Short mmCIF file of C-alpha atoms in Angstrom, two decimals:
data_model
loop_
_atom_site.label_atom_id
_atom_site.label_comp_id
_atom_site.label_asym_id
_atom_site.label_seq_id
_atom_site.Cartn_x
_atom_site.Cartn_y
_atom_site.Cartn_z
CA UNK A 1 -9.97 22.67 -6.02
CA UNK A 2 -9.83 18.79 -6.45
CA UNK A 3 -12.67 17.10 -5.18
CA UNK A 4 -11.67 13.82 -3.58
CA UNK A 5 -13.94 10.62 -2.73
CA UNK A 6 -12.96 8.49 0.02
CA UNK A 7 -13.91 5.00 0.05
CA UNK A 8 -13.67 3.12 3.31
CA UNK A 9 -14.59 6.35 4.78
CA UNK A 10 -15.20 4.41 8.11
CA UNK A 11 -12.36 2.47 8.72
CA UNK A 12 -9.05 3.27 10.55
CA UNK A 13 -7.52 5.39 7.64
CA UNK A 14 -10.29 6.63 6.21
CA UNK A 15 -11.04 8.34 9.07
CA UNK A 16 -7.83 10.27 9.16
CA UNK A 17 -8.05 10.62 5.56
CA UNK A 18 -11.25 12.88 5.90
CA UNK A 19 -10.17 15.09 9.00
CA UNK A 20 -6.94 16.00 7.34
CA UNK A 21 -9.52 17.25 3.95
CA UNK A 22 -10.87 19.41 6.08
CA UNK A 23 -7.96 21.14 6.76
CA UNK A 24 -6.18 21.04 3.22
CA UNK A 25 -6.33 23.73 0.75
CA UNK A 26 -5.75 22.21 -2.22
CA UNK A 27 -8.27 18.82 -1.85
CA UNK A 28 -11.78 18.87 -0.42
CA UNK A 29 -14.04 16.15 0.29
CA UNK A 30 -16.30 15.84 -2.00
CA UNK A 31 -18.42 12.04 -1.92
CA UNK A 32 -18.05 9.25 0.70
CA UNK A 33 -18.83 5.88 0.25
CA UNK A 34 -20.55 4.43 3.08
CA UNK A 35 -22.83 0.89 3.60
CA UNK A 36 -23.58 1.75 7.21
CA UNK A 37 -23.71 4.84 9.14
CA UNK A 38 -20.85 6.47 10.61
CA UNK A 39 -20.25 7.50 13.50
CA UNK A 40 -18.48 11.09 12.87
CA UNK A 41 -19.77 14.25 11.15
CA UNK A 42 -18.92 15.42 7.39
CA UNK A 43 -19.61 18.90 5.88
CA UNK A 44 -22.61 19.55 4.86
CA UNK A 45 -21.72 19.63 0.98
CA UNK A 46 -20.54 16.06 1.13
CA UNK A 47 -22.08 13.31 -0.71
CA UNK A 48 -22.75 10.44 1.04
CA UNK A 49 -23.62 7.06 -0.94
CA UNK A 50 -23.51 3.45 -1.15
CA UNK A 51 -24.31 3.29 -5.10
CA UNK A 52 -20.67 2.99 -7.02
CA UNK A 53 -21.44 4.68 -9.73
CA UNK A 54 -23.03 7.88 -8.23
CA UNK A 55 -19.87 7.89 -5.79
CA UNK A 56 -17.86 7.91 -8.37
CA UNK A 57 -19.39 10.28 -10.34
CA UNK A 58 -19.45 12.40 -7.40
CA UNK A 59 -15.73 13.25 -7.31
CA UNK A 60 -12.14 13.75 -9.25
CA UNK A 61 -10.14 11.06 -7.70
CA UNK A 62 -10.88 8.39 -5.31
CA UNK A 63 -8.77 7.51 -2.06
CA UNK A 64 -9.45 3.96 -1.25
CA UNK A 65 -8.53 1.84 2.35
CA UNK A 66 -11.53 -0.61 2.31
CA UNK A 67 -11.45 -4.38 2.27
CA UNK A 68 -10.02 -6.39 -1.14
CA UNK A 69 -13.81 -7.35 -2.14
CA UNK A 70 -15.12 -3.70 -1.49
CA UNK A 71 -12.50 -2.49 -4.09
CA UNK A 72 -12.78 -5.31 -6.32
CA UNK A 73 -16.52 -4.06 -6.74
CA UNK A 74 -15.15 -0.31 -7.07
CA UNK A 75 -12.68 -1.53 -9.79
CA UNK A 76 -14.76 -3.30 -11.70
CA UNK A 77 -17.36 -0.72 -11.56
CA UNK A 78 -14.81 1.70 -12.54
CA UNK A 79 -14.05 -0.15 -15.56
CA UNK A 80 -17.20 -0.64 -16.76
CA UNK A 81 -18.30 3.00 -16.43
CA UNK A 82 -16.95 5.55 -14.52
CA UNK A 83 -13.29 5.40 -15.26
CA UNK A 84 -11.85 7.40 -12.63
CA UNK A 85 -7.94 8.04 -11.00
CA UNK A 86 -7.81 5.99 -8.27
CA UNK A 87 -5.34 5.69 -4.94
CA UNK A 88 -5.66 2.52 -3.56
CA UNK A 89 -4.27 1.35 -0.09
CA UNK A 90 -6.07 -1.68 0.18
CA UNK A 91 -3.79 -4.76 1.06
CA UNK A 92 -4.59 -8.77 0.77
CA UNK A 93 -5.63 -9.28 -2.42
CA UNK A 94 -5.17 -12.10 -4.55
CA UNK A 95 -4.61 -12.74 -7.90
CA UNK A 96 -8.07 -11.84 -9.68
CA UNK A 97 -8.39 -8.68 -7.59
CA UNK A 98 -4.73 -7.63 -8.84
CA UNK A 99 -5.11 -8.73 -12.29
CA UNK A 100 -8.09 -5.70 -11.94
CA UNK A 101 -6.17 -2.88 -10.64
CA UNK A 102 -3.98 -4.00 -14.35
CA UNK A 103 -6.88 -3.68 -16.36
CA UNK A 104 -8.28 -0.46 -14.92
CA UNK A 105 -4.68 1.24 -14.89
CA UNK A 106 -5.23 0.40 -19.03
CA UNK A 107 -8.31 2.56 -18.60
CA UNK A 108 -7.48 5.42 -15.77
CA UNK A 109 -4.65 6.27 -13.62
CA UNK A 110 -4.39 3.80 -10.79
CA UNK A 111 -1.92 4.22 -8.12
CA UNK A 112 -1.57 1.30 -5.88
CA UNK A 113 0.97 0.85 -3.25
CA UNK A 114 0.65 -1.42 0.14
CA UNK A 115 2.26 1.55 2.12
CA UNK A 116 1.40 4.74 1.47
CA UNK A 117 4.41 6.47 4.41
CA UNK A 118 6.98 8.86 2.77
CA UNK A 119 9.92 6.73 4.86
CA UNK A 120 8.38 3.37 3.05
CA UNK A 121 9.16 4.66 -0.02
CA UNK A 122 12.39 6.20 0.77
CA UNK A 123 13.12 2.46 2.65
CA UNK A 124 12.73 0.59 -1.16
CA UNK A 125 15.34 3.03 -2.38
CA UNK A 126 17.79 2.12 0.80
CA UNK A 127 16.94 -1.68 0.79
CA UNK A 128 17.30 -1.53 -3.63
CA UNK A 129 21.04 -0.43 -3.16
CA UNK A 130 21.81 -2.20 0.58
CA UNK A 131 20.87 -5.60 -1.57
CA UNK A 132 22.75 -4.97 -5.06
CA UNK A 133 26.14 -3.96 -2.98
CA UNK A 134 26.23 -6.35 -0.18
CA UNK A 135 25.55 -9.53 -2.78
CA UNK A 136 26.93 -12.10 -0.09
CA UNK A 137 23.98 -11.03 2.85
CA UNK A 138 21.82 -12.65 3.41
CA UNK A 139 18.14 -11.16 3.59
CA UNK A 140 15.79 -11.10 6.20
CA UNK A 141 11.94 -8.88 6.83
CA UNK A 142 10.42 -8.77 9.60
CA UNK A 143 7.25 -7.25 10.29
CA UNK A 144 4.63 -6.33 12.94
CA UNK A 145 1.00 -5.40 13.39
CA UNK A 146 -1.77 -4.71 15.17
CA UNK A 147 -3.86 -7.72 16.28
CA UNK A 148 -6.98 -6.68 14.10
CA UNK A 149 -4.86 -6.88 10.55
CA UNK A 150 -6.21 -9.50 8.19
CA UNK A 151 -3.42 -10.36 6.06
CA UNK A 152 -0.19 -11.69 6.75
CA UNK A 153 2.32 -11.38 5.88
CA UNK A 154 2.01 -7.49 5.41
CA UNK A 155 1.32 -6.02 1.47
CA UNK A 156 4.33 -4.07 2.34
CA UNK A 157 6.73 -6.99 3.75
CA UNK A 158 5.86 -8.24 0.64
CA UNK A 159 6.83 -5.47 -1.53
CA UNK A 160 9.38 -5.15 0.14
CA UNK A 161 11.21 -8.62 -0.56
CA UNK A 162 10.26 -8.45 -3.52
CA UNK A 163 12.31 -5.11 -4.29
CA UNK A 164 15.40 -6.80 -2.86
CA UNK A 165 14.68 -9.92 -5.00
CA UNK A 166 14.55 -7.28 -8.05
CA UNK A 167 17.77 -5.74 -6.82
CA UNK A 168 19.40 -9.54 -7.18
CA UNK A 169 17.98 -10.18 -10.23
CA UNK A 170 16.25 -13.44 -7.87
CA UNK A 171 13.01 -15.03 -9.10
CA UNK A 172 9.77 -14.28 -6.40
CA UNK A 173 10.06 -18.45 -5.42
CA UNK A 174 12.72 -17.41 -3.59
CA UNK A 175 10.44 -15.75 -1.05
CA UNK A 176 9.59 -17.82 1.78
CA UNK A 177 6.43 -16.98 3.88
CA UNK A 178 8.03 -18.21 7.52
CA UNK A 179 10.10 -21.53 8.21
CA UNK A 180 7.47 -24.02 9.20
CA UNK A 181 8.22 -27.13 7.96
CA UNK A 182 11.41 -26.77 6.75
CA UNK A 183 14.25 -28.31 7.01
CA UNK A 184 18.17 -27.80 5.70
CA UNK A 185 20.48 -24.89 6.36
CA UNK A 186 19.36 -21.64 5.14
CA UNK A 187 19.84 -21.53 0.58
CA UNK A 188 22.10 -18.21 -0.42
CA UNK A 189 19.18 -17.04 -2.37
CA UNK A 190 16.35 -17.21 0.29
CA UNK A 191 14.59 -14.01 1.69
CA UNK A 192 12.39 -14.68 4.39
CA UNK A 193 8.97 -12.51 5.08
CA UNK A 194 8.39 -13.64 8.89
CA UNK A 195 4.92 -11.98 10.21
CA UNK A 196 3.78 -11.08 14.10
CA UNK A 197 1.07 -9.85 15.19
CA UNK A 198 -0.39 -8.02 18.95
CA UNK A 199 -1.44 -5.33 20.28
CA UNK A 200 -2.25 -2.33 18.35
CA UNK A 201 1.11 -1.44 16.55
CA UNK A 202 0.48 0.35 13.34
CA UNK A 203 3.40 -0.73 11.44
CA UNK A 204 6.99 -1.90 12.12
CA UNK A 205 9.68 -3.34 9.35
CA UNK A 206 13.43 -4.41 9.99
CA UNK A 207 14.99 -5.51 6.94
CA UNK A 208 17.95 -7.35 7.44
CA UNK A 209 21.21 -8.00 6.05
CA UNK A 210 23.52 -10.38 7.56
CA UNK A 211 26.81 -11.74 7.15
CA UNK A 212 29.64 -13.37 9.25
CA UNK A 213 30.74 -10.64 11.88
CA UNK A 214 28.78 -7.80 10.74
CA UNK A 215 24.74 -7.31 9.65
CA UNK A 216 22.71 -3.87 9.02
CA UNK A 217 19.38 -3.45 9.35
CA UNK A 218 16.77 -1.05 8.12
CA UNK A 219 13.71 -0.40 10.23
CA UNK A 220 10.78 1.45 9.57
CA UNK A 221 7.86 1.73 12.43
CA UNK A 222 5.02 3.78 12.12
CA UNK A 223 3.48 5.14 15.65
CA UNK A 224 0.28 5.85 13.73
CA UNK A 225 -1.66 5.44 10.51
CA UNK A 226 -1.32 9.32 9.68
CA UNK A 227 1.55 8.78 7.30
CA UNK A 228 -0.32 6.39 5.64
CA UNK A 229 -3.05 9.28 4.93
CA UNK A 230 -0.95 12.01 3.88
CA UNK A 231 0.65 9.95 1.55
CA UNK A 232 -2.61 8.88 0.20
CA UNK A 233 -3.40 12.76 0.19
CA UNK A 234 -0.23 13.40 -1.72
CA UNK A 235 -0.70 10.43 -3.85
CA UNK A 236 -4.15 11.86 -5.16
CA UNK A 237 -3.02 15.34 -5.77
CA UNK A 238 -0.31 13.94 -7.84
CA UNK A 239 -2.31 11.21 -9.74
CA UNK A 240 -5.16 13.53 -11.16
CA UNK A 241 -2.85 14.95 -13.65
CA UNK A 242 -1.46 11.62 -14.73
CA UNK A 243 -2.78 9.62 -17.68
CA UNK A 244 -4.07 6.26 -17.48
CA UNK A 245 -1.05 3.60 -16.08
CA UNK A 246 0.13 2.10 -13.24
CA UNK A 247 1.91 3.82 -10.37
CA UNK A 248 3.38 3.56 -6.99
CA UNK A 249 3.55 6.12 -3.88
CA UNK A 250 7.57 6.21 -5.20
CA UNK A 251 6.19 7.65 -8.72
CA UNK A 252 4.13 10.27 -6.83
CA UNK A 253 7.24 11.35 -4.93
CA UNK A 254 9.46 11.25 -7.55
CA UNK A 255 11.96 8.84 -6.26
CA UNK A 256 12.29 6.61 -9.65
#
């Protein structure tokens, strides 16, 4: 039985995350990490802390949906001493606290992805061979959360342009973040990441490709975070036989 930590055990995912452990056969919850207390049960065997390195110690794999400073600590901590395969959902970090999940993928198997959801994955496929065919579209994302979301645009909007970038053989400067400001016709080479926010909409992406007369688009909306937790759950059942490198939820499904 793999014995899985979940940091972040509080928040909106992590939540999910530990109910459906205690109805898998193959994981169990093992250690949570926790600064304050929470406001559900756990079993009895489970190991709650707010020391890294006993958390870590405490399990085989670590599912993480916390807050970009909260894994930054974990990371580093992991490098140190406690080298440890990692899932990590955690979106809005910048450049230091990616430049760590490099390093400790060196040391461990670390699988990061913004969007943990099977149809996601399967969407960067779709969008991958949508924006090497139809070369004279032009590309447009969309996407929409819930008012409480942080960071904007969306980890996966992001990844998400730039896998049709990729597909185009486009530098990432050719992503714009919105219009403000600008002015000019629209470039052939542009793909714009355009963010809303309200309510309390899990997910929603519409990838665009338009032309004159005709455009497609791909959407992807998630009613709740669920997907995003089974994928994690996939994601670590997959990982803990993996050596140290970096991977995506599309490695753990086998779709590259």
């Amino acid at each position: 039985m793999c014995k899985v930590g979940v940091f972040g055990a509080g928040g909106r995912v992590g939540k999910i995350i530990v109910d459906l452990l205690t109805q898998d056969d193959n994981l169990v919850l093992a250690s949570v990490f926790v600064r304050k207390s929470l406001d559900f049960s756990l079993p009895p065997s489970t190991l709650i802390t707010n020391d890294y390195g006993i958390f870590l110690n405490g399990c085989d794999v670590v599912i993480d949906f916390s807050l970009p400073e909260a894994t930054a600590t974990l990371l580093e901590t992991a490098i140190e001493s406690h080298p440890k395969p990692l899932v990590i959902g955690t979106t809005g970090f910048d450049d230091y606290q990616m430049n760590l999940l490099q390093v400790a993928s060196t040391k461990m198997p670390v699988l990061y992805d913004s969007n943990m959801s099977f149809g996601v994955a399967v969407l960067h496929e779709v969008i991958r061979q949508a924006a090497k065919t139809l070369k004279e579209f032009d590309i447009e994302i969309v996407e929409m959360h819930h008012k409480h979301k942080r960071d904007a645009p969306s980890g996966t909007s992001l990844a998400l342009a730039q896998t049709c970038a990729e597909a185009r053989n486009l530098s990432l400067e050719n992503i714009l973040y919105g219009r403000e400001g600008k002015t000019g016709e629209r470039t052939k080479d542009e793909i714009a990441v355009l963010a809303m926010r309200g309510g309390d909409i899990a997910g929603r992406h519409t990838v665009g490709f338009y032309n004159e007369g005709e455009f497609l688009e791909f959407n992807h909306t998630a009613t709740s975070r669920i997907p995003f937790a089974k994928g994690a759950l996939k994601a670590a059942a997959w990982i803990v036989n993996q050596k140290e490198g970096y991977y995506s939820i599309r490695d753990a499904l086998e779709l590259e």
